[in-house]
Coordinates of C-alpha atoms in Angstrom, one line a residue:
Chain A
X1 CA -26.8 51.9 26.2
X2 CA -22.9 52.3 26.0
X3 CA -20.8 50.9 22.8
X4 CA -19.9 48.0 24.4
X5 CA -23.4 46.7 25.4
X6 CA -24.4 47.5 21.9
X7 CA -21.7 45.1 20.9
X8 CA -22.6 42.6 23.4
X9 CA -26.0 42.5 22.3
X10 CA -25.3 41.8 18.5
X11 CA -23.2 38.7 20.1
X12 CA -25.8 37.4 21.7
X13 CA -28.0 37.7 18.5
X14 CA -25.6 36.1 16.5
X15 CA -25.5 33.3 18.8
X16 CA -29.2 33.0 18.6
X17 CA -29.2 33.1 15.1
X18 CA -27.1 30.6 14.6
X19 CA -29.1 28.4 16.0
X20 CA -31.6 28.0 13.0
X21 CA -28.4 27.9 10.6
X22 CA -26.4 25.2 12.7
X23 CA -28.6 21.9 11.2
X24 CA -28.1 23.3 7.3
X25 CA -24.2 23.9 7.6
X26 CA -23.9 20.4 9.4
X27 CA -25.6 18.8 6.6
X28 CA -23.5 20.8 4.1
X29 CA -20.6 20.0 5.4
X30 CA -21.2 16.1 5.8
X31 CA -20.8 16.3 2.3
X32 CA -17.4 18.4 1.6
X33 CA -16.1 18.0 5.4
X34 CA -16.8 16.0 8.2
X35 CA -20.1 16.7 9.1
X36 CA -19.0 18.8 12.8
X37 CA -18.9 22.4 11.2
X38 CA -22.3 23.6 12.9
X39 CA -22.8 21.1 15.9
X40 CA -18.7 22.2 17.4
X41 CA -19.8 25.9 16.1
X42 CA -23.2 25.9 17.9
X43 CA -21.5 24.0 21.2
X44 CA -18.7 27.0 21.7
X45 CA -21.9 29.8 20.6
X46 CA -24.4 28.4 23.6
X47 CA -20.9 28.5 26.2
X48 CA -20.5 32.4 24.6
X49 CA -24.2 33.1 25.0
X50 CA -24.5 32.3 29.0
X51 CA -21.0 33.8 29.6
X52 CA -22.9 37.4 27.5
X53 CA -25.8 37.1 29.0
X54 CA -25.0 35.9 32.5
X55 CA -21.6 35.2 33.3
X56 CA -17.7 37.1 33.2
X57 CA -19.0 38.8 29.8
X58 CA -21.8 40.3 30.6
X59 CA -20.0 42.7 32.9
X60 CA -17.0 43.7 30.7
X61 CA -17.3 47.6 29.8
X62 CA -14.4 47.7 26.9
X63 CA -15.0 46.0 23.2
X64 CA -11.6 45.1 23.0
X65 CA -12.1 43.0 26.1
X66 CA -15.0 41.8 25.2
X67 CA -14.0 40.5 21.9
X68 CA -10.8 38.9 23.0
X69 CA -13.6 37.0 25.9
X70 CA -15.6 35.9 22.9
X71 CA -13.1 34.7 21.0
X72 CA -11.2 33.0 23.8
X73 CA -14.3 31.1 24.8
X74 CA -14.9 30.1 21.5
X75 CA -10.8 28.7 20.7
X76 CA -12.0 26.9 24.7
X77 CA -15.6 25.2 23.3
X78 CA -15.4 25.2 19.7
X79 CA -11.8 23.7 18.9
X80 CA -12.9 22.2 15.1
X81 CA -11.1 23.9 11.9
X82 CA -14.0 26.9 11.6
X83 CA -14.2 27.4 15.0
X84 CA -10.5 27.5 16.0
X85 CA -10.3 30.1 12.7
X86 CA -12.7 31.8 13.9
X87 CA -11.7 32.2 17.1
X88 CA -8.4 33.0 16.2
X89 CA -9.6 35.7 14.2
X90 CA -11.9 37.2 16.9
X91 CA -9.1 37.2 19.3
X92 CA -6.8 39.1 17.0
X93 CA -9.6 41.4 16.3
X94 CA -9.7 42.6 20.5
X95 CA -5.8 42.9 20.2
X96 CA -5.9 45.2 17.6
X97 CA -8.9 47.2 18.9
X98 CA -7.2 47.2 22.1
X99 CA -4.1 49.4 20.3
X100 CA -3.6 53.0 21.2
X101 CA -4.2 54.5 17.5
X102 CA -7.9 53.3 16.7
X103 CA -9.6 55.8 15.7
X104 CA -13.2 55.8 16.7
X105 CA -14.8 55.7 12.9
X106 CA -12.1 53.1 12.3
X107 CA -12.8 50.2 14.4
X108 CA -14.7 47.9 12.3
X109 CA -12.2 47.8 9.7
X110 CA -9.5 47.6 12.1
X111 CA -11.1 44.8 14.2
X112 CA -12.2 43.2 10.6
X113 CA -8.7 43.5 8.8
X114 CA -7.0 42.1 11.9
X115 CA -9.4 38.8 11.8
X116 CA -9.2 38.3 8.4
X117 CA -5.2 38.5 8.3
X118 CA -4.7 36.0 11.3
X119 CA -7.1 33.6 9.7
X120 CA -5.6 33.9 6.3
X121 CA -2.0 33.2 8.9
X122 CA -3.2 30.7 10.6
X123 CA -5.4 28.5 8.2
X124 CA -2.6 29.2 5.6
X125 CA -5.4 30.1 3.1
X126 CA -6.2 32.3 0.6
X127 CA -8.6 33.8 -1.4
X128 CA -9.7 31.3 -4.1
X129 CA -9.1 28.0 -2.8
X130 CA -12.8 27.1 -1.3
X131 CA -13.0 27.9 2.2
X132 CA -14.3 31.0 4.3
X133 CA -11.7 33.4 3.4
X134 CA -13.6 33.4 -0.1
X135 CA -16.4 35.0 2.0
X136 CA -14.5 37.0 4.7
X137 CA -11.8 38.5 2.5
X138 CA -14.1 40.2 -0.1
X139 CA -16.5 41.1 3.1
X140 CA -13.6 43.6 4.7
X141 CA -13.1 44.9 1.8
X142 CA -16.8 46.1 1.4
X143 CA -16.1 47.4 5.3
X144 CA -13.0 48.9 4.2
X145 CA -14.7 50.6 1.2
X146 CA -17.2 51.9 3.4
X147 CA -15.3 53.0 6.2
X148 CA -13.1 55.0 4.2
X149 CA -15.5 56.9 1.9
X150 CA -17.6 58.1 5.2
X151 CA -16.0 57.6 8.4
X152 CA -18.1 56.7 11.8
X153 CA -20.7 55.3 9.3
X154 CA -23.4 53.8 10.5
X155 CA -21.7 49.8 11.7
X156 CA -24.9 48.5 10.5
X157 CA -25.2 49.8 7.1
X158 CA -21.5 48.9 7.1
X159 CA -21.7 45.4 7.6
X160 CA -25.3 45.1 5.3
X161 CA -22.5 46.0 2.9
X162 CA -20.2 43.5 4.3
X163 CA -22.5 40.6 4.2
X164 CA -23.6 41.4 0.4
X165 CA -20.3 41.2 -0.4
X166 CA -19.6 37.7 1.7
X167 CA -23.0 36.1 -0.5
X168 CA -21.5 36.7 -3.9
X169 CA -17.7 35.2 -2.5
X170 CA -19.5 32.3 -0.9
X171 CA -21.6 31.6 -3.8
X172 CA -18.1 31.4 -5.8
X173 CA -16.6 28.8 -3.7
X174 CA -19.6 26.5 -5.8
X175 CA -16.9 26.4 -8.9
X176 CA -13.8 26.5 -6.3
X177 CA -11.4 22.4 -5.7
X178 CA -10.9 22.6 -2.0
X179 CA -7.2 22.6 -1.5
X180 CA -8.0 23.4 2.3
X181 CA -9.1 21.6 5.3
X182 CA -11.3 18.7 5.1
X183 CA -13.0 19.4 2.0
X184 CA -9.8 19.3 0.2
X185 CA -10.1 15.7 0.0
X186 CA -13.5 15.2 -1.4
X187 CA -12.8 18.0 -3.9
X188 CA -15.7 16.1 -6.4
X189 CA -18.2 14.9 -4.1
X190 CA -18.3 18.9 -2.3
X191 CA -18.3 20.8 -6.2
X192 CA -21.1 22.7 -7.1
X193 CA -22.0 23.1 -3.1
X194 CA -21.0 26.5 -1.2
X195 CA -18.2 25.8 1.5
X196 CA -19.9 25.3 4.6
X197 CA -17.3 27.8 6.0
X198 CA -18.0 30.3 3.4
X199 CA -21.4 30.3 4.4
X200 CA -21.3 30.5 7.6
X201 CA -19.5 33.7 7.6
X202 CA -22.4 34.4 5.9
X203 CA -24.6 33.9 8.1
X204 CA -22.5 35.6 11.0
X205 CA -22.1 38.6 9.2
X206 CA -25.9 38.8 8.7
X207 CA -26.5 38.6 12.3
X208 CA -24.1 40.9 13.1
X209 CA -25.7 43.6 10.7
X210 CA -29.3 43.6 12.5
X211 CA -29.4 46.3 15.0
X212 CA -29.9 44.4 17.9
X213 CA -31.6 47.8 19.1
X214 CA -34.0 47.7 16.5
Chain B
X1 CA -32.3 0.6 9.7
X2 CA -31.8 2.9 12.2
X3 CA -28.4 2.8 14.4
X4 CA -28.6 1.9 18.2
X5 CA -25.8 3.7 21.0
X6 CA -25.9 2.9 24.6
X7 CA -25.5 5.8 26.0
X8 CA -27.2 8.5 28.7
X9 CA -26.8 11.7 27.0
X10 CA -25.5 12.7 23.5
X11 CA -23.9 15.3 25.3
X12 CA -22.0 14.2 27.7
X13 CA -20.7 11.4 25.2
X14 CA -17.4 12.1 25.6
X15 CA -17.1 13.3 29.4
X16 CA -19.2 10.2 30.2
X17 CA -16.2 8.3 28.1
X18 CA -13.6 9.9 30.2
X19 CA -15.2 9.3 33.4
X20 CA -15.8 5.9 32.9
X21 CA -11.8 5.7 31.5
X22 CA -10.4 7.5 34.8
X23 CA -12.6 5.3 36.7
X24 CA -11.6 2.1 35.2
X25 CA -8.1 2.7 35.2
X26 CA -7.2 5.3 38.0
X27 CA -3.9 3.7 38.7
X28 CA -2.9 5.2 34.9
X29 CA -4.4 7.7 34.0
X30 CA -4.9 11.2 35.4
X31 CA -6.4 14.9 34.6
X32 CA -3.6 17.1 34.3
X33 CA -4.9 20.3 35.9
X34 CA -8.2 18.0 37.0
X35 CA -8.6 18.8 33.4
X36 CA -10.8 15.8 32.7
X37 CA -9.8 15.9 28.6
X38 CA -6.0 16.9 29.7
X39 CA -4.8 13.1 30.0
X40 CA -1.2 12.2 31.2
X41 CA 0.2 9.1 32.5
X42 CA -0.3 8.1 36.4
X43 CA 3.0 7.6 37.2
X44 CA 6.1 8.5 35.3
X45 CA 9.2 6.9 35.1
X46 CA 12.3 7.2 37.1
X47 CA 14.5 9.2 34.7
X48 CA 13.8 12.0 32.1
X49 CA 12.5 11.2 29.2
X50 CA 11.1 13.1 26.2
X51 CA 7.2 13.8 26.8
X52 CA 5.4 11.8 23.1
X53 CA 2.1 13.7 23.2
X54 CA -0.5 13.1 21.1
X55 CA -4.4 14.3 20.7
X56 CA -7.7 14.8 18.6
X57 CA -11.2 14.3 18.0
X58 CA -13.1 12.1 20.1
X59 CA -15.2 9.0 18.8
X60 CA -11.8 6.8 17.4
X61 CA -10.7 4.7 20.5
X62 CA -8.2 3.4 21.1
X63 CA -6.9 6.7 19.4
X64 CA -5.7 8.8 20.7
X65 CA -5.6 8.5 24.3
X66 CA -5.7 4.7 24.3
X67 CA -1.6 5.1 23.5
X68 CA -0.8 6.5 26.6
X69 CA 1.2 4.2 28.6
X70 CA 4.1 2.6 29.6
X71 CA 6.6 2.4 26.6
X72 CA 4.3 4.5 24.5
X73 CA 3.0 8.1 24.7
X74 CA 3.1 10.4 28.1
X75 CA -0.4 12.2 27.4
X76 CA -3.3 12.8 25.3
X77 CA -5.3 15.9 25.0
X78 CA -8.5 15.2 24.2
X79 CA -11.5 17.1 21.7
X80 CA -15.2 16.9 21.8
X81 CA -16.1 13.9 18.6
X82 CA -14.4 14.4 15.7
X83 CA -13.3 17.8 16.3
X84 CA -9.6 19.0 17.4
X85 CA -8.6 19.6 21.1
X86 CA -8.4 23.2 22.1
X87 CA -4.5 24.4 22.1
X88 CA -5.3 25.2 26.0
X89 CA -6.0 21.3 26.4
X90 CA -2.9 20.5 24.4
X91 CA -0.5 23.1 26.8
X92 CA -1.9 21.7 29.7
X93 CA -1.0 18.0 28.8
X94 CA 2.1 19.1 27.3
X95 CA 3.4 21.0 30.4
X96 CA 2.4 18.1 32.9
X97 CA 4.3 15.4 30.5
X98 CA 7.5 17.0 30.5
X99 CA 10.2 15.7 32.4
X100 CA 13.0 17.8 31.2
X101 CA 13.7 16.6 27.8
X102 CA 11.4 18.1 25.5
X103 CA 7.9 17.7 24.1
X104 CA 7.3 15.8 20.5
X105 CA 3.9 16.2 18.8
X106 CA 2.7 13.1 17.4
X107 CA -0.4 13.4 15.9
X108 CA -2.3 13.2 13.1
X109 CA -3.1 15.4 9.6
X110 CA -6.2 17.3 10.0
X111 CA -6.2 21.1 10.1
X112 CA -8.0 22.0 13.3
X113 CA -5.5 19.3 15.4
X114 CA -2.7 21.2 13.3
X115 CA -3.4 24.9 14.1
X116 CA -4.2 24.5 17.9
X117 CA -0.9 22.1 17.9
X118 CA 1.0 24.3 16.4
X119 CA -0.7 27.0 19.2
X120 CA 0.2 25.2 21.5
X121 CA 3.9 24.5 20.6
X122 CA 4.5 28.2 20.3
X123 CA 3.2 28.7 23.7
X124 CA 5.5 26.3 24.9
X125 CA 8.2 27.2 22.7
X126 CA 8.1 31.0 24.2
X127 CA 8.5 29.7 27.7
X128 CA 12.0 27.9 27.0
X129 CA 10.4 24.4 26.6
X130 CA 12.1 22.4 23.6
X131 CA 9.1 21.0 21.1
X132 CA 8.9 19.1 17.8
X133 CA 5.9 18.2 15.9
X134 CA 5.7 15.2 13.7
X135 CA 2.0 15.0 12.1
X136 CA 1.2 11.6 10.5
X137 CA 0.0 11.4 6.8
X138 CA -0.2 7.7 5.8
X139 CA -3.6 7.2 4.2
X140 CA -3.1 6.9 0.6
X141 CA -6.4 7.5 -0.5
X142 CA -6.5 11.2 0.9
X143 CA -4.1 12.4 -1.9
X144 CA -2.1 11.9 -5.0
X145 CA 2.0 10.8 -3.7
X146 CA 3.2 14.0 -5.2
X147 CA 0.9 15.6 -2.5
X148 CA 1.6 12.8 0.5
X149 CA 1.9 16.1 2.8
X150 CA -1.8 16.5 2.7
X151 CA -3.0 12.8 3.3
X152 CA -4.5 12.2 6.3
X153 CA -3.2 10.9 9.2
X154 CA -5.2 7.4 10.2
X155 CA -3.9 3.9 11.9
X156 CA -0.3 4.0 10.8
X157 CA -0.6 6.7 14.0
X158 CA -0.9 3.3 16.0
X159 CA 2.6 2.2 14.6
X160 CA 3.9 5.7 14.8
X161 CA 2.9 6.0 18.8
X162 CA 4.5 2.5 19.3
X163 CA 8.0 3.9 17.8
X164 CA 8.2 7.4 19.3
X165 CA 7.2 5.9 22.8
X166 CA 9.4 3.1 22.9
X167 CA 12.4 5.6 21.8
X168 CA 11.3 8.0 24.5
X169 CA 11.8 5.3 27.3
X170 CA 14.6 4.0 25.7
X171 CA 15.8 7.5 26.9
X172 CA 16.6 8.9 23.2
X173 CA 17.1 12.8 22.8
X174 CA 13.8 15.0 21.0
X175 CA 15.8 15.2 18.0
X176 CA 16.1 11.4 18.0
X177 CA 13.3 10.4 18.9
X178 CA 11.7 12.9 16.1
X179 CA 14.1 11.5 13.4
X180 CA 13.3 7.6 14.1
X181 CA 9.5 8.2 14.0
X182 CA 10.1 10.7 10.5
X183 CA 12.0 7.3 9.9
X184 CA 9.5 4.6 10.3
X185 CA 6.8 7.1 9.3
X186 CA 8.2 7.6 5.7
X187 CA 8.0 3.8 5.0
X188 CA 4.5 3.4 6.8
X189 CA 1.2 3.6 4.6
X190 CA -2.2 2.6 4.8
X191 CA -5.5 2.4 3.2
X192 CA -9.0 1.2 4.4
X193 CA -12.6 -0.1 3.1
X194 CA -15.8 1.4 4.5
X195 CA -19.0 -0.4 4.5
X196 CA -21.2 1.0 6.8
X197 CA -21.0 4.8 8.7
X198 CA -21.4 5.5 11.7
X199 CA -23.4 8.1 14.1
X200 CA -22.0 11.7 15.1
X201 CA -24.1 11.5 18.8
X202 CA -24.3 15.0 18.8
X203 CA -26.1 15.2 15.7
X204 CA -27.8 12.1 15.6
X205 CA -26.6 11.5 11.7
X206 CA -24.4 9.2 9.8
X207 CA -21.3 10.5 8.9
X208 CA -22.4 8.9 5.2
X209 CA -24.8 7.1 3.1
X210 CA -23.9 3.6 1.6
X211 CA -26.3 0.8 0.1
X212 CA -26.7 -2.2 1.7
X213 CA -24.3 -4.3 -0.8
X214 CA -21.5 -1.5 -1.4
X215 CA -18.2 -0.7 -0.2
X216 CA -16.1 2.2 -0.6
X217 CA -11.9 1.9 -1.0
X218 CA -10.3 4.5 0.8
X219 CA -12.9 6.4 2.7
X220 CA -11.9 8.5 5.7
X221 CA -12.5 8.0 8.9
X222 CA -15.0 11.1 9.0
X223 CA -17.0 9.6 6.4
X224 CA -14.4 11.5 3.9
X225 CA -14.6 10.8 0.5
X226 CA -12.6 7.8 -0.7
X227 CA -11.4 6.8 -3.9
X228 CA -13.9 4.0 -5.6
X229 CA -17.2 2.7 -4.4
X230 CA -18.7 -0.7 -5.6
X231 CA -20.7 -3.8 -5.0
X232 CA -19.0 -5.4 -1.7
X233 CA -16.5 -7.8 -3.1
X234 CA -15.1 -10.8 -1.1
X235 CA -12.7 -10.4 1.1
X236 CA -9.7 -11.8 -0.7
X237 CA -10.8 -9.3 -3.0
X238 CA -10.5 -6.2 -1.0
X239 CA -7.4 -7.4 0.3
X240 CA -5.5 -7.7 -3.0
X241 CA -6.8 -4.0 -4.1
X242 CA -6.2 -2.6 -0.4
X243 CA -2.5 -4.6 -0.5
X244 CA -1.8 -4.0 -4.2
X245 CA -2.1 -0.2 -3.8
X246 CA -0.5 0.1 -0.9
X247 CA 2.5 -1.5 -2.5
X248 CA 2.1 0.8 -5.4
X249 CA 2.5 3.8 -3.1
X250 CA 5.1 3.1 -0.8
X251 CA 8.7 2.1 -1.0
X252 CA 8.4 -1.4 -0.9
X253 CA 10.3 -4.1 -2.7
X254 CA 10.7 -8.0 -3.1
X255 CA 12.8 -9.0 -0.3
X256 CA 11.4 -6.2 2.5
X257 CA 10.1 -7.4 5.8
X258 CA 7.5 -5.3 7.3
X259 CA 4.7 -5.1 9.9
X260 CA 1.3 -5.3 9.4
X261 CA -1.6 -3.4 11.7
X262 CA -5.2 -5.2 10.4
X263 CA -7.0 -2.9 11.7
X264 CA -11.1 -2.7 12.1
X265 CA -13.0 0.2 12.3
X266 CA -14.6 -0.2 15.0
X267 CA -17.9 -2.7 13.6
X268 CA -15.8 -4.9 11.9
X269 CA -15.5 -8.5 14.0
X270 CA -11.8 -10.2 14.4
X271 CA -13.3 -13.0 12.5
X272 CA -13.3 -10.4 9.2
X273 CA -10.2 -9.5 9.7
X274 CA -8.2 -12.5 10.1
X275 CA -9.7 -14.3 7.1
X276 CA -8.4 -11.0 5.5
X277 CA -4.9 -11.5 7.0
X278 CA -5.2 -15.0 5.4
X279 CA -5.3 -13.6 2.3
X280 CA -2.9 -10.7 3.1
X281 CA -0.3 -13.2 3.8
X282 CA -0.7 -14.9 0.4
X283 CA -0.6 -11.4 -1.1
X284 CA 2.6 -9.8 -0.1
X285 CA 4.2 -13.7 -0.4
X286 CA 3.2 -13.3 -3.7
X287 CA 5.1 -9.4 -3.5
X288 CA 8.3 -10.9 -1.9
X289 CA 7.2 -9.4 0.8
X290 CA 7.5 -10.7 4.4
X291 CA 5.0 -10.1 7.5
X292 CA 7.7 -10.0 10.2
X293 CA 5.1 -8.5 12.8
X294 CA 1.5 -8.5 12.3
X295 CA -1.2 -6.9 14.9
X296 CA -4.8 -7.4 14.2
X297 CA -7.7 -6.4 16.2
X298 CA -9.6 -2.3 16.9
X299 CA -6.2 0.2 16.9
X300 CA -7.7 3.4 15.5
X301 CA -12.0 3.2 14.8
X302 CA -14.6 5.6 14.3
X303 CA -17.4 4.4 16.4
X304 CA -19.5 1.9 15.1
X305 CA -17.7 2.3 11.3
X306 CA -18.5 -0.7 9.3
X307 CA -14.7 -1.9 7.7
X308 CA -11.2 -2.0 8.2
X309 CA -8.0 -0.8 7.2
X310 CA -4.4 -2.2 6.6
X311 CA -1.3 -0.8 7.5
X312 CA 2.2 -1.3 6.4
X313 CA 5.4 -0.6 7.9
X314 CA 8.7 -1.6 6.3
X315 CA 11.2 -2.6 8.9
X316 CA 14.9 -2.4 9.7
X317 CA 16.9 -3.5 12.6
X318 CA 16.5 -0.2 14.2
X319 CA 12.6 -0.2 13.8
X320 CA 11.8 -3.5 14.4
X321 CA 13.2 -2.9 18.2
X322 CA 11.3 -0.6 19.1
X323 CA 8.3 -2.1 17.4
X324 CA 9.3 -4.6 20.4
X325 CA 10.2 -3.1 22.8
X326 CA 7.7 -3.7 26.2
X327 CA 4.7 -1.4 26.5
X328 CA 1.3 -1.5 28.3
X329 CA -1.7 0.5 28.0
X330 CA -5.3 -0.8 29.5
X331 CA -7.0 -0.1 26.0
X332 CA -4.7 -1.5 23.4
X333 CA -2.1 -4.5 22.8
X334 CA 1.3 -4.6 21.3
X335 CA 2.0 -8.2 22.1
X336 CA 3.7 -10.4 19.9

């Protein structure tokens, strides 16, 4: 199997894994948002998972190509707040894979740091104020950590790390006052619930980390 | 009780919508790029003008797309219910609408319609095309006045779509047809009651809970939180809070004449709303306040929403023209 059908095939887990996590995050985030987090997320997901499995994207051979695919399919099919951040992000991370000076041990934290800057740019957002860069920002740090104290580690491992690191952020957002987004206007009724976006980085990052090989 | 939809397939909601739309009213409407959400005007006019496009979330007609026409905006770009159009959609509207003289963003305050806008206006920006946003803001329930640049954007947008697209065929430069609508726009608030949600079709679920006798002041038209939920009052009632804070907020003073958009959420009957405007009337006579222009009826809904929400505009000379200036769209009225 070459690198970029090992990366193909953890997309198309994490787009069958969010399946099961779509109905919770919708519910969540009827209560702090508007209640189209998971239902816009999982609409742009199915469109990624035929174009992986069947379609253009199951015949690219390079990751940066294929990530900037992804992400461009999901900005196309999954245009609500999370999903144009996330896109954005996923975008920005095949640009910057796609750069001369990657190193090979270096490409998750490159591809990570990239995503996490240009949705920190575009959702004006930072750490702190409710909303998934509480999860993603203290989840590259964990890849950052790891990549640098042993290079070409083992991605999964890596983003095990990644994803325990993304719980403990998310969980924080419970004491967190929106200031972002929807939420930011129901900063009562959403306290003492996780942001929906928090979470479902979350829930990305865990089904990133199962080796789909496994 | 359980909601009923007509519909074939929660789906194809929104393309169904479309279809039905270009069907209906093929002689003003068309796909830009046979892009079925990428709605621009039939025809345009004879001369230049500047290109007022608007967009968003589905499930609020006549917003957003119900605006384009004659005298108002020159396309729409259109997202899947409740969620942002993609800034692909927005470029591809934006690029057919232009006639020369620039593109101004009119739309309202919600994050995902502000970063693929502001996508989209970069694109356009890089390939020499002259663009201006102005994002609307006017509910005053959605945050404190100190923080009016985070309220979100709900029927004032009506009002705002009237002035920018009257300016535009008047054949007023970008930057002047920006600065009127800033204009009108900073003297425009409004606030709603909610007393029944409605259903994302997707999902199948209200976008809130509410009992059977309460009503909630401010609530968004996601199902947002608003600011104070009670027993359902009568209507002169909700009137008098809805007009009394509205007055509160906005730059209004005895002596000012403005316009009013009564607007229902999309449940709400005509009936409800003009014995409301009865007692709206009485209100801001009371306030020194005159109703110069009053339009009452479904401007900017969310489905099925149970409620409605009032709007006010304070007028001058310069306002008050466009407000009546001609304009036509199949799916909304600006008559006087």
């Amino acid at each position: 199997m070459t690198e970029a059908d090992l990366v193909r095939k953890t997309a198309i887990r994490v787009c069958q894994a969010m399946e099961q996590c779509a109905d919770e995050l919708t519910t969540l985030d009827s209560t702090a948002g508007d209640g189209d987090l998971g239902i816009n997320l999982l609409t742009g997901l199915r469109v990624l998972h035929g174009s992986l499995s069947s379609g253009e994207l199951a015949k690219a051979t390079e990751i940066p190509e294929l990530v900037s695919g992804a992400g461009r399919l999901i900005a196309e099919h999954a245009a609500s707040t999370f999903g144009t951040l996330l896109s954005q992000g996923v975008i920005a991370a095949g640009k910057a894979l796609a750069g001369p000076d990657v190193a090979h041990g270096n490409r998750l934290n490159t591809g990570f740091r990239a995503a996490l800057d240009m949705i920190k740019r575009r959702g004006k957002a930072e750490p702190g104020e409710g909303t998934m860069v509480d999860a993603l920002e203290p989840a590259v740090r964990a890849i950052e950590a790891a990549t640098d104290s042993a290079p070409g580690n083992d991605p999964f491992s890596v983003l095990k790390a990644a994803c325990e690191a993304a719980r403990v952020g998310a969980e924080a957002t419970r004491s967190m006052r929106s200031t972002k987004g929807r939420a930011r206007w129901s900063g009562t009724q959403g306290e003492g619930s996780v942001d929906p976006g928090a979470l479902a980085v979350v829930y990305l990052l865990e089904a990133m980390a199962e080796n789909p090989t496994d | 009780m359980g909601m009923k939809n007509i519909m074939n397939n929660p789906e194809h909601y929104v393309d169904e919508t479309l279809a039905g739309i270009y069907s209906a009213h093929s002689n003003r409407y068309t796909a830009a790029d046979g892009n079925l959400r990428a709605l621009v005007r039939a025809t345009k006019n004879g001369l230049p003008q500047v290109a007022v496009v608007t967009g968003g979330g589905s499930g609020h007609l006549p917003v957003f797309l119900g605006y384009v026409g004659e005298g108002l905006l020159s396309g729409c770009a259109v997202g899947s219910v409740f969620a942002s159009p993609p800034a692909s959609t927005i470029e591809t509207v934006a690029r057919a609408a232009h006639s020369g003289k620039g593109v101004l963003f009119l739309y309202g305050n919600y994050q995902g319609d502000v970063m693929n806008f502001e996508m989209a206006e970069e694109a356009l920006i890089e390939d020499g095309i002259a663009c201006t946003s102005v994002v609307v803001a006017d509910d005053v329930a959605s945050a404190p006045s100190e923080r009016s640049h985070d309220r979100r954007g709900i029927a004032g947008l009506a009002l705002a779509y009237k002035v920018a697209g009257a300016a535009a065929a008047a054949g007023q430069t970008l930057d002047e047809v920006a600065a009127i609508t800033r204009h009108a726009l900073n003297s425009t608030r409004s606030l709603g009651v909610a007393l029944g949600p409605c259903v994302i079709p997707a999902s199948g679920k209200p976008t809130f809970e509410i009992a059977e006798d309460e009503m909630e002041i401010g609530m968004g038209i996601h199902g947002e939180q608003g600011i104070q939920r009670t027993k359902l009052k009568p209507a002169r009632e909700i009137t008098k809070e809805l007009a009394t804070r509205i007055l509160e907020d906005g730059p209004y003073a005895t002596g000012d004449q403005v316009a009013v958009l009564l607007n229902s959420l999309g449940a709400t009957p005509l009936e409800e709303l003009y014995i409301m405007y009865g007692d709206l009337e009485r209100e801001l006579s009371a306030a020194g306040v005159s109703i110069e222009r009053c339009w009452i009826g479904r401007y900017a809904c969310s489905m099925e929403m149970a409620g409605a929400s009032l709007t006010l505009m304070r007028l001058d000379s310069s306002i008050l023209g466009l407000l009546d200036a001609d304009s036509y769209s199949p799916l909304v009225q600006f008559g006087q």
